[in-house]
mmCIF file of C-alpha atoms in Angstrom:
data_model
loop_
_atom_site.group_PDB
_atom_site.id
_atom_site.type_symbol
_atom_site.label_atom_id
_atom_site.label_comp_id
_atom_site.label_asym_id
_atom_site.label_seq_id
_atom_site.Cartn_x
_atom_site.Cartn_y
_atom_site.Cartn_z
ATOM 1 C CA MET B 1 0.000 0.000 0.000
ATOM 2 C CA GLU B 2 2.918 2.363 0.678
ATOM 3 C CA SER B 3 3.951 2.325 -2.984
ATOM 4 C CA LEU B 4 0.473 2.853 -4.440
ATOM 5 C CA ASP B 5 -0.320 6.187 -6.037
ATOM 6 C CA GLU B 6 -2.708 8.406 -4.036
ATOM 7 C CA LEU B 7 -5.189 8.487 -6.906
ATOM 8 C CA ALA B 8 -5.249 4.673 -6.971
ATOM 9 C CA LEU B 9 -5.873 4.552 -3.206
ATOM 10 C CA VAL B 10 -8.750 7.007 -3.439
ATOM 11 C CA HIS B 11 -10.203 4.992 -6.336
ATOM 12 C CA ILE B 12 -9.980 1.758 -4.312
ATOM 13 C CA ALA B 13 -11.693 3.502 -1.387
ATOM 14 C CA ARG B 14 -14.696 4.339 -3.600
ATOM 15 C CA PHE B 15 -15.616 0.634 -3.538
ATOM 16 C CA LEU B 16 -15.445 0.314 0.258
ATOM 17 C CA HIS B 17 -18.080 0.946 2.903
ATOM 18 C CA PRO B 18 -17.253 4.040 5.016
ATOM 19 C CA GLU B 19 -16.574 1.906 8.110
ATOM 20 C CA ASP B 20 -14.008 -0.093 6.104
ATOM 21 C CA ILE B 21 -12.379 3.106 4.838
ATOM 22 C CA VAL B 22 -11.968 4.277 8.440
ATOM 23 C CA ARG B 23 -10.424 0.908 9.397
ATOM 24 C CA LEU B 24 -8.089 1.002 6.390
ATOM 25 C CA GLY B 25 -7.051 4.547 7.296
ATOM 26 C CA ARG B 26 -6.000 3.347 10.750
ATOM 27 C CA THR B 27 -3.437 0.929 9.285
ATOM 28 C CA CYS B 28 -0.821 3.594 8.481
ATOM 29 C CA LYS B 29 -0.312 7.365 8.585
ATOM 30 C CA ARG B 30 -0.094 7.718 4.799
ATOM 31 C CA LEU B 31 -3.447 6.034 4.242
ATOM 32 C CA HIS B 32 -4.976 8.081 7.044
ATOM 33 C CA SER B 33 -3.859 11.301 5.347
ATOM 34 C CA VAL B 34 -5.038 10.255 1.852
ATOM 35 C CA LEU B 35 -8.377 8.533 2.451
ATOM 36 C CA PRO B 36 -11.617 10.484 2.895
ATOM 37 C CA ARG B 37 -12.906 11.241 6.380
ATOM 38 C CA PHE B 38 -16.495 10.848 7.491
ATOM 39 C CA GLU B 39 -18.872 12.279 10.028
ATOM 40 C CA LEU B 40 -22.047 10.653 11.287
ATOM 41 C CA VAL B 41 -25.144 12.694 10.416
ATOM 42 C CA GLU B 42 -28.732 12.117 11.549
ATOM 43 C CA GLU B 43 -31.713 12.643 9.242
ATOM 44 C CA GLU B 44 -35.109 12.592 10.953
ATOM 45 C CA TRP B 45 -38.401 11.794 9.247
ATOM 46 C CA LEU B 46 -41.733 12.173 11.022
ATOM 47 C CA GLY B 47 -44.830 10.372 9.812
ATOM 48 C CA GLU B 48 -48.268 11.960 9.980
ATOM 49 C CA GLU B 49 -50.777 10.787 12.571
ATOM 50 C CA PHE B 50 -53.457 8.624 10.946
ATOM 51 C CA HIS B 51 -56.510 6.441 11.538
ATOM 52 C CA ILE B 52 -57.280 4.054 8.656
ATOM 53 C CA SER B 53 -59.740 1.218 8.121
ATOM 54 C CA GLY B 54 -58.990 -1.905 6.114
ATOM 55 C CA PRO B 55 -61.120 -3.128 3.206
ATOM 56 C CA HIS B 56 -63.886 -5.706 3.636
ATOM 57 C CA HIS B 57 -62.069 -8.189 1.391
ATOM 58 C CA GLY B 58 -58.637 -9.836 1.522
ATOM 59 C CA HIS B 59 -56.167 -10.068 4.353
ATOM 60 C CA PHE B 60 -53.117 -8.075 3.313
ATOM 61 C CA SER B 61 -53.922 -4.741 1.700
ATOM 62 C CA PRO B 62 -50.914 -2.452 2.116
ATOM 63 C CA GLU B 63 -50.921 1.207 1.165
ATOM 64 C CA LEU B 64 -48.336 3.975 1.059
ATOM 65 C CA TYR B 65 -47.734 5.775 4.355
ATOM 66 C CA PHE B 66 -44.978 8.115 3.082
ATOM 67 C CA ASP B 67 -41.731 8.264 1.123
ATOM 68 C CA ALA B 68 -38.642 9.646 2.846
ATOM 69 C CA PRO B 69 -36.330 12.008 0.929
ATOM 70 C CA ALA B 70 -33.558 10.523 -1.225
ATOM 71 C CA LEU B 71 -30.521 9.395 0.754
ATOM 72 C CA SER B 72 -27.521 11.703 0.499
ATOM 73 C CA SER B 73 -24.962 9.146 1.715
ATOM 74 C CA THR B 74 -24.375 5.625 2.975
ATOM 75 C CA VAL B 75 -26.579 4.432 5.867
ATOM 76 C CA MET B 76 -25.046 3.080 9.086
ATOM 77 C CA LYS B 77 -28.323 2.285 10.867
ATOM 78 C CA LEU B 78 -31.993 3.175 11.133
ATOM 79 C CA SER B 79 -33.842 3.888 14.366
ATOM 80 C CA MET B 80 -37.637 4.031 14.442
ATOM 81 C CA SER B 81 -40.395 4.401 17.003
ATOM 82 C CA VAL B 82 -44.183 4.344 16.850
ATOM 83 C CA THR B 83 -47.122 4.891 19.180
ATOM 84 C CA TRP B 84 -50.054 2.907 17.824
ATOM 85 C CA LEU B 85 -52.952 0.482 18.259
ATOM 86 C CA ASP B 86 -55.509 -1.465 16.232
ATOM 87 C CA GLN B 87 -59.327 -1.410 16.493
ATOM 88 C CA GLY B 88 -59.233 -2.683 20.093
ATOM 89 C CA TRP B 89 -60.991 -6.053 19.635
ATOM 90 C CA GLY B 90 -60.903 -9.202 17.477
ATOM 91 C CA ASN B 91 -58.047 -10.347 15.272
ATOM 92 C CA ARG B 92 -54.943 -8.191 14.994
ATOM 93 C CA LYS B 93 -53.560 -7.425 11.521
ATOM 94 C CA GLY B 94 -52.253 -3.849 11.597
ATOM 95 C CA GLU B 95 -48.600 -3.377 10.721
ATOM 96 C CA LEU B 96 -46.032 -0.966 9.350
ATOM 97 C CA PHE B 97 -43.200 -2.002 7.092
ATOM 98 C CA LEU B 98 -40.259 -0.490 5.294
ATOM 99 C CA VAL B 99 -39.116 -0.832 1.679
ATOM 100 C CA LEU B 100 -35.770 0.348 0.304
ATOM 101 C CA MET B 101 -36.449 1.811 -3.154
ATOM 102 C CA ARG B 102 -34.025 2.654 -5.960
ATOM 103 C CA PRO B 103 -34.844 4.741 -9.040
ATOM 104 C CA ASN B 104 -34.022 2.832 -12.243
ATOM 105 C CA ALA B 105 -32.742 4.272 -15.542
ATOM 106 C CA ASP B 106 -36.301 5.266 -16.488
ATOM 107 C CA GLY B 107 -36.770 7.117 -13.191
ATOM 108 C CA LEU B 108 -39.215 4.536 -11.835
ATOM 109 C CA ALA B 109 -38.664 3.287 -8.282
ATOM 110 C CA GLU B 110 -37.853 -0.409 -7.849
ATOM 111 C CA LYS B 111 -37.856 -2.418 -4.616
ATOM 112 C CA VAL B 112 -34.352 -3.355 -3.429
ATOM 113 C CA ALA B 113 -35.153 -4.784 0.021
ATOM 114 C CA GLU B 114 -38.033 -4.970 2.491
ATOM 115 C CA TYR B 115 -38.357 -5.165 6.279
ATOM 116 C CA ARG B 116 -41.806 -6.491 7.271
ATOM 117 C CA GLU B 117 -43.495 -6.052 10.631
ATOM 118 C CA LEU B 118 -41.153 -3.328 11.873
ATOM 119 C CA PHE B 119 -42.830 -3.314 15.272
ATOM 120 C CA GLY B 120 -44.738 -6.588 15.082
ATOM 121 C CA ILE B 121 -48.529 -6.469 14.824
ATOM 122 C CA ALA B 122 -50.397 -3.555 16.455
ATOM 123 C CA GLU B 123 -52.002 -4.432 19.778
ATOM 124 C CA HIS B 124 -55.491 -3.670 21.097
ATOM 125 C CA GLN B 125 -54.202 -1.061 23.560
ATOM 126 C CA GLU B 126 -52.005 1.891 22.612
ATOM 127 C CA LYS B 127 -48.312 0.985 22.882
ATOM 128 C CA THR B 128 -45.033 2.642 22.007
ATOM 129 C CA ARG B 129 -42.510 0.437 20.228
ATOM 130 C CA GLY B 130 -39.009 1.022 18.902
ATOM 131 C CA ILE B 131 -36.487 -0.722 16.684
ATOM 132 C CA VAL B 132 -32.896 -0.205 15.531
ATOM 133 C CA ILE B 133 -31.894 -1.859 12.242
ATOM 134 C CA LYS B 134 -28.193 -2.368 11.505
ATOM 135 C CA GLN B 135 -27.480 -5.669 9.770
ATOM 136 C CA HIS B 136 -30.288 -6.018 7.252
ATOM 137 C CA PRO B 137 -30.460 -5.488 3.471
ATOM 138 C CA VAL B 138 -32.573 -2.312 3.939
ATOM 139 C CA VAL B 139 -29.457 -0.787 5.550
ATOM 140 C CA ASN B 140 -26.585 -2.712 3.952
ATOM 141 C CA GLU B 141 -27.790 -2.263 0.361
ATOM 142 C CA ALA B 142 -28.796 1.411 0.657
ATOM 143 C CA LYS B 143 -26.925 3.818 -1.638
ATOM 144 C CA PRO B 144 -27.045 7.579 -2.181
ATOM 145 C CA GLY B 145 -30.093 8.365 -4.324
ATOM 146 C CA ASP B 146 -32.164 5.500 -2.874
ATOM 147 C CA PHE B 147 -35.107 6.292 -0.622
ATOM 148 C CA TYR B 148 -37.191 4.567 2.024
ATOM 149 C CA ARG B 149 -40.867 3.914 1.444
ATOM 150 C CA PHE B 150 -42.937 3.432 4.594
ATOM 151 C CA MET B 151 -46.016 1.254 4.119
ATOM 152 C CA ARG B 152 -49.036 0.591 6.329
ATOM 153 C CA ASN B 153 -51.599 -2.203 6.449
ATOM 154 C CA ALA B 154 -54.762 -2.122 8.567
ATOM 155 C CA GLY B 155 -55.738 -5.620 7.385
ATOM 156 C CA GLY B 156 -58.681 -6.730 5.302
ATOM 157 C CA GLY B 157 -61.768 -8.746 6.133
ATOM 158 C CA GLY B 158 -63.899 -6.035 7.717
ATOM 159 C CA GLY B 159 -63.617 -4.065 10.935
ATOM 160 C CA HIS B 160 -59.826 -3.731 11.021
ATOM 161 C CA ARG B 161 -58.320 -0.369 11.872
ATOM 162 C CA LEU B 162 -54.822 0.948 12.389
ATOM 163 C CA ILE B 163 -54.211 4.085 14.422
ATOM 164 C CA VAL B 164 -50.786 5.747 14.612
ATOM 165 C CA THR B 165 -50.462 8.774 16.880
ATOM 166 C CA GLN B 166 -46.693 9.205 16.543
ATOM 167 C CA PHE B 167 -44.061 7.872 14.124
ATOM 168 C CA ARG B 168 -40.393 8.841 13.989
ATOM 169 C CA ALA B 169 -37.547 7.458 11.893
ATOM 170 C CA VAL B 170 -33.893 8.502 12.102
ATOM 171 C CA ALA B 171 -31.306 7.493 9.508
ATOM 172 C CA TYR B 172 -27.687 7.634 10.663
ATOM 173 C CA LEU B 173 -25.631 8.480 7.568
ATOM 174 C CA PHE B 174 -21.906 8.630 6.822
ATOM 175 C CA ARG B 175 -21.072 11.957 5.181
ATOM 176 C CA ILE B 176 -17.658 12.731 3.639
ATOM 177 C CA ILE B 177 -16.108 15.796 5.306
ATOM 178 C CA ASN B 178 -12.996 16.350 3.149
#
């Protein structure tokens, strides 16, 4: 590595995850001075409060909750919390889930990865739940320009409701600082 041209080292680093670049930079002073440096940045997304009813047919009838803005850098982890409940009686079907989306060459969004039942299934009484996602394709495969699509499902079959009074998601991103 000592004899490699700086331009070659920077080019090699473009193929590494930011955490690996930091580790590589710790191996010698020259690499540390040449490789890019990163800072951890938080992006917060708040979902609107809602109260939805499911259709009278089917079981799984997801709909769009909201799309987060396009990612500006590589994701280290996602942290999410929700305060929610279902209709308060009978079967429980309400859920939220997350889809990593990537625009294709035509500008249409395609699914890259999905994380179902982020918080499990909504309970009959209001509860607050949280989750941190680190080692999952929705984090590991995320690239700048991708975005997260948050989906909701009250459940079909009649009488199912999903009520969310608070939703918060935080993406922890690596941003180049030099």
